[in-house]
Structure formats: C-alpha cells, structure tokens
Amino acid sequence: MGNNIILKVDSIKKYFPLKGGGFRKPHKWLKAVDNVSFEVKKDSVFAIVGESGCGKSTIARLVLKLLPLTEGKIYFKGEDVSYLAGDALKRFRRSVQIVFQDPFASLNPRMRIIDTLSEPFKIHKIVPKNEMKDRVVNLLEKVGLNADAVNRYPHEFSGGQRQRICIARALTVSPELIVADEPLSALDVSIQAQILNLLQDIKRESAISLIFISHDLKVVHYLSDEVAVMYLGKIVEKARTEDLFESPKHPYTELLLSSAPKIRVQSDESGVMDKGSKLKTLSSKLITDIPSPIDIPTGCPFHPRCPRRFDICDKVVPELKDIDGRRVSCHLY
Ligand SMILES: Nc1ncnc2c1ncn2[C@@H]1O[C@H](COP(=O)(O)OP(=O)(O)OP(=O)(O)O)[C@@H](O)[C@H]1O
Ligand code: SF4
Ligand SMILES: [Mg+2]
C-alpha cells in the first residue's frame, strides 16, 4: 500500500439477515454492501454517489467501525483496522471523524456549544482546562462563527450554522480523515453552497482527507478528486472526477449526470434540467423507480432500468474492469 493512501477498503461486504430465515430454511440476506473496494489518497476528496438505499451510509459506518464487517478488510495508513478494539480503536476514533446529514439530530439540544465542542478535548485529554475556551473560539472562527456562539444552545442556530458547529466538532481532534455522510441534504440549497465552500477551505488549509457521500452529482463535481458511483451495494464506476464528468461510461452514471442540473455553486439552483438532454425524460422517470437490495435483479443489477441493455445483460453479472485508467462494470466495455 503506497504511502499516499490514507484508507484502503478491500472487498468489504455487509449483509443484514432478513426475517423469515430459520431452521432448515436458507437465510435470506440483504446485501447492503457487496464486495466494495476503493482507496482514499491523502489530502484528497473521495466521493461516493448513488440513490437512496445503495449502501452509502453502511460504508460510512463500516469505515468508522460503528458496524462490524461481514467480510473484507479495511486499512488505515497501512494498518489493518478491520477488527480493532480497546485503545487501538480509541486512537483510530480520534483520527477518523464523521459529519452527519442532520445537524440538529447530531447535536445535544441541552448542551451549550462550548460544552459540545470541548467534550472531545476532555475525552482525549488533549487540551489543558485553561486553554479550552480559546481553542473552542478558535474552532468556531475556523468554521465562520462568532465567539459569542460559545454560550448558546443548538436551537438558537439555523441549519447551516448547526452544520458548521458539527464540522467544528469533527475538527476538534485534528482528524486525518473526515467522513461526511450527506452533510448538505438537510440544508437549503443556498446554504449548501456555503457549507461546500467551508469544506473546500478546510481541505485547503489542513491536510485532511474526506470521504464525501452524496446522492447529488453536481455537489460532487465541485469538491471531489475521485468518484465512486454505487448501485445496489456495488461500485459500478470509479474514476477521477474530471474523467467521470467529461465522459461517463456506465449507463447509470450517464443517467445520473443527465438528470443532474449543471453546477452553479455560488448561485441558487433552480433544479432545471438541461433541455437538450436526450436522456432527460427517460432518466427522470427511471430515477424515481428505485430498486430494492432485497431482490437484486439477475445478471447486471441495473438491467431493468438500463436504456442500453442487450441480450446478455439479464443473464451475466458484469465484472468491474479496468478501462482507460478507471473501473467500470458493464458488458458494453
Ligand atoms: N441495520 C440494518 N439492518 C437491516 N438493513 C439495513 C440496516 N442498515 C441499512 N440497511 C439496509 O441496507 C441498505 C443500504 O442502506 P444505507 O443506509 O447504507 O443506504 P444509503 O445509500 O445511505 O441510502 P440513503 O441515501 O437513503 O441514506 C438499505 O436497503 C437499508 O434498508
Ligand atoms: S451491463 Fe447491460 S444492462 Fe448493465 S449497464 Fe451495461 S448495458 Fe446496461
Ligand atoms: Mg445514507
């Protein structure tokens, strides 16, 4: 594993047992994450994109060790962290932080901001008591909030400000990797751009790597260096961001792109689709018809929705192959 790789995820699986299995009956499994591999480079942003239920948050929870793996390995800076426990797990938890989708649910409503933000300092014993307030004010400034926020409670802030506080909390322990699981989806579109800019600034100023999870490709375009597109628990395409946006290869990526409004990060988004797109009508229809990971279609899992499917697509599972320096799983290649 090269020195420039901070996280390596190797063939990980997470299967959840479904009710109904039992004695002499084969267990049915929900394959939430099914043989996923990727690497996150130091100081870079790796995006994971896909529709609801494709396994994005499950990957986040596996990486953060909040959920045990069914199979596979996870390496952090070359060390196998797949089955960490005790002090080693505590150290790992300091290096990898998460920012969740809902900034209100993830802040304790009864705790003042100073207490929320100084808690990690206390747990990890990294800041002397008399320096605590200065450090908290420093963090607040870093995420664009005033020092007077320290004595206030979460309900006194807007959604965007609350997400800034959550980001500040993730930064308290100077993590090396932040997993941001849809950090923008609960926010107004105009606020989303501000939080994106903040993440971009933080990335620029400190050597932090980011796994950025989103169902929204336009957001990913702005922030990420590499993108993995997921479909029903599997990566179907993985590429450098420019390559993916310039020439998407997998038909699912094409559909996601054709239905995504053009990025205009600084302005408000109307959500209007490109009128010239041939795939527009098809994609907007297909995008609403989200499949279930309980009954994964035979052959290529995407075949029931694929506008380019041909005879073998419903029979043979395509492998994830190397194509022009990227990975794609589709019989067209
Ligand atoms: N603890 C669990 N027990 C059983 N099934 C689960 C559990 N957690 C997740 N799942 C299922 O695994 C699949 C993937 O869920 P996951 O939350 O990872 O998707 P997601 O891509 O994050 O979706 P969303 O965009 O809605 O957040 C879903 O079908 C979900 O219902
Ligand atoms: S393998 Fe066939 S069905 Fe699957 S994405 Fe490619 S063309 Fe479409
Ligand atoms: Mg999720």
PDB file of N, CA and C and ligand atoms in Angstrom, residues 249-252 299-310 312-314 316-318 329-333, ligand 2:
ATOM      1  N   LYS A 249     -18.994   6.466 -18.378  1.00  0.00           N
ATOM      2  CA  LYS A 249     -19.010   5.234 -19.166  1.00  0.00           C
ATOM      3  C   LYS A 249     -20.209   4.348 -18.820  1.00  0.00           C
ATOM      4  N   HIS A 250     -20.472   4.189 -17.543  1.00  0.00           N
ATOM      5  CA  HIS A 250     -21.577   3.297 -17.168  1.00  0.00           C
ATOM      6  C   HIS A 250     -22.922   3.984 -17.468  1.00  0.00           C
ATOM      7  N   PRO A 251     -23.878   3.242 -18.059  1.00  0.00           N
ATOM      8  CA  PRO A 251     -25.172   3.871 -18.362  1.00  0.00           C
ATOM      9  C   PRO A 251     -25.861   4.482 -17.133  1.00  0.00           C
ATOM     10  N   TYR A 252     -25.623   3.920 -15.952  1.00  0.00           N
ATOM     11  CA  TYR A 252     -26.228   4.510 -14.749  1.00  0.00           C
ATOM     12  C   TYR A 252     -25.605   5.869 -14.447  1.00  0.00           C
ATOM     13  N   GLY A 299     -28.180 -11.104 -13.493  1.00  0.00           N
ATOM     14  CA  GLY A 299     -27.255 -10.501 -14.467  1.00  0.00           C
ATOM     15  C   GLY A 299     -26.767  -9.154 -13.974  1.00  0.00           C
ATOM     16  N   CYS A 300     -26.783  -8.165 -14.863  1.00  0.00           N
ATOM     17  CA  CYS A 300     -26.411  -6.819 -14.441  1.00  0.00           C
ATOM     18  C   CYS A 300     -27.555  -6.254 -13.606  1.00  0.00           C
ATOM     19  N   PRO A 301     -27.290  -5.883 -12.349  1.00  0.00           N
ATOM     20  CA  PRO A 301     -28.379  -5.416 -11.482  1.00  0.00           C
ATOM     21  C   PRO A 301     -29.117  -4.191 -12.030  1.00  0.00           C
ATOM     22  N   PHE A 302     -28.466  -3.495 -12.927  1.00  0.00           N
ATOM     23  CA  PHE A 302     -29.081  -2.272 -13.474  1.00  0.00           C
ATOM     24  C   PHE A 302     -29.958  -2.565 -14.694  1.00  0.00           C
ATOM     25  N   HIS A 303     -29.980  -3.839 -15.162  1.00  0.00           N
ATOM     26  CA  HIS A 303     -30.611  -4.081 -16.479  1.00  0.00           C
ATOM     27  C   HIS A 303     -32.086  -3.674 -16.593  1.00  0.00           C
ATOM     28  N   PRO A 304     -32.905  -3.821 -15.511  1.00  0.00           N
ATOM     29  CA  PRO A 304     -34.317  -3.444 -15.704  1.00  0.00           C
ATOM     30  C   PRO A 304     -34.503  -1.962 -16.036  1.00  0.00           C
ATOM     31  N   ARG A 305     -33.521  -1.136 -15.694  1.00  0.00           N
ATOM     32  CA  ARG A 305     -33.671   0.307 -15.919  1.00  0.00           C
ATOM     33  C   ARG A 305     -32.729   0.818 -17.009  1.00  0.00           C
ATOM     34  N   CYS A 306     -31.965  -0.073 -17.611  1.00  0.00           N
ATOM     35  CA  CYS A 306     -30.900   0.410 -18.492  1.00  0.00           C
ATOM     36  C   CYS A 306     -31.380   0.641 -19.924  1.00  0.00           C
ATOM     37  N   PRO A 307     -31.213   1.864 -20.431  1.00  0.00           N
ATOM     38  CA  PRO A 307     -31.631   2.150 -21.801  1.00  0.00           C
ATOM     39  C   PRO A 307     -30.719   1.503 -22.843  1.00  0.00           C
ATOM     40  N   ARG A 308     -29.567   0.976 -22.425  1.00  0.00           N
ATOM     41  CA  ARG A 308     -28.628   0.414 -23.400  1.00  0.00           C
ATOM     42  C   ARG A 308     -28.466  -1.091 -23.235  1.00  0.00           C
ATOM     43  N   ARG A 309     -29.362  -1.745 -22.518  1.00  0.00           N
ATOM     44  CA  ARG A 309     -29.163  -3.179 -22.262  1.00  0.00           C
ATOM     45  C   ARG A 309     -29.296  -3.980 -23.558  1.00  0.00           C
ATOM     46  N   PHE A 310     -28.621  -5.128 -23.588  1.00  0.00           N
ATOM     47  CA  PHE A 310     -28.730  -6.026 -24.736  1.00  0.00           C
ATOM     48  C   PHE A 310     -28.825  -7.459 -24.236  1.00  0.00           C
ATOM     49  N   ILE A 312     -27.250 -10.236 -23.322  1.00  0.00           N
ATOM     50  CA  ILE A 312     -26.677 -10.955 -22.172  1.00  0.00           C
ATOM     51  C   ILE A 312     -26.869 -10.234 -20.829  1.00  0.00           C
ATOM     52  N   CYS A 313     -27.361  -9.009 -20.887  1.00  0.00           N
ATOM     53  CA  CYS A 313     -27.359  -8.183 -19.657  1.00  0.00           C
ATOM     54  C   CYS A 313     -28.166  -8.776 -18.509  1.00  0.00           C
ATOM     55  N   ASP A 314     -29.249  -9.469 -18.795  1.00  0.00           N
ATOM     56  CA  ASP A 314     -30.042 -10.019 -17.688  1.00  0.00           C
ATOM     57  C   ASP A 314     -29.556 -11.409 -17.268  1.00  0.00           C
ATOM     58  N   VAL A 316     -25.762 -12.403 -17.366  1.00  0.00           N
ATOM     59  CA  VAL A 316     -24.382 -12.483 -16.872  1.00  0.00           C
ATOM     60  C   VAL A 316     -24.048 -11.234 -16.039  1.00  0.00           C
ATOM     61  N   VAL A 317     -23.494 -11.475 -14.854  1.00  0.00           N
ATOM     62  CA  VAL A 317     -23.096 -10.344 -13.998  1.00  0.00           C
ATOM     63  C   VAL A 317     -21.818  -9.722 -14.572  1.00  0.00           C
ATOM     64  N   PRO A 318     -21.813  -8.434 -14.886  1.00  0.00           N
ATOM     65  CA  PRO A 318     -20.570  -7.828 -15.407  1.00  0.00           C
ATOM     66  C   PRO A 318     -19.546  -7.632 -14.293  1.00  0.00           C
ATOM     67  N   SER A 329     -18.247  -1.478 -14.489  1.00  0.00           N
ATOM     68  CA  SER A 329     -18.820  -2.816 -14.616  1.00  0.00           C
ATOM     69  C   SER A 329     -20.022  -2.760 -15.551  1.00  0.00           C
ATOM     70  N   CYS A 330     -19.770  -3.072 -16.825  1.00  0.00           N
ATOM     71  CA  CYS A 330     -20.832  -3.024 -17.824  1.00  0.00           C
ATOM     72  C   CYS A 330     -20.374  -3.843 -19.023  1.00  0.00           C
ATOM     73  N   HIS A 331     -21.280  -4.651 -19.579  1.00  0.00           N
ATOM     74  CA  HIS A 331     -20.938  -5.500 -20.734  1.00  0.00           C
ATOM     75  C   HIS A 331     -20.637  -4.708 -22.007  1.00  0.00           C
ATOM     76  N   LEU A 332     -20.912  -3.419 -21.999  1.00  0.00           N
ATOM     77  CA  LEU A 332     -20.606  -2.620 -23.195  1.00  0.00           C
ATOM     78  C   LEU A 332     -19.093  -2.439 -23.359  1.00  0.00           C
ATOM     79  N   TYR A 333     -18.350  -2.688 -22.276  1.00  0.00           N
ATOM     80  CA  TYR A 333     -16.891  -2.442 -22.337  1.00  0.00           C
ATOM     81  C   TYR A 333     -16.108  -3.720 -22.172  1.00  0.00           C
TER      82      TYR A 333
HETATM   83  S1  SF4 B   2     -24.286  -4.451 -18.497  1.00  0.00           S
HETATM   84 FE1  SF4 B   2     -26.006  -4.099 -19.873  1.00  0.00          FE
HETATM   85  S2  SF4 B   2     -27.720  -3.573 -18.525  1.00  0.00           S
HETATM   86 FE2  SF4 B   2     -25.840  -3.353 -17.340  1.00  0.00          FE
HETATM   87  S3  SF4 B   2     -25.323  -1.238 -17.534  1.00  0.00           S
HETATM   88 FE3  SF4 B   2     -24.205  -2.307 -19.138  1.00  0.00          FE
HETATM   89  S4  SF4 B   2     -25.530  -2.214 -20.926  1.00  0.00           S
HETATM   90 FE4  SF4 B   2     -26.788  -1.662 -19.167  1.00  0.00          FE
END
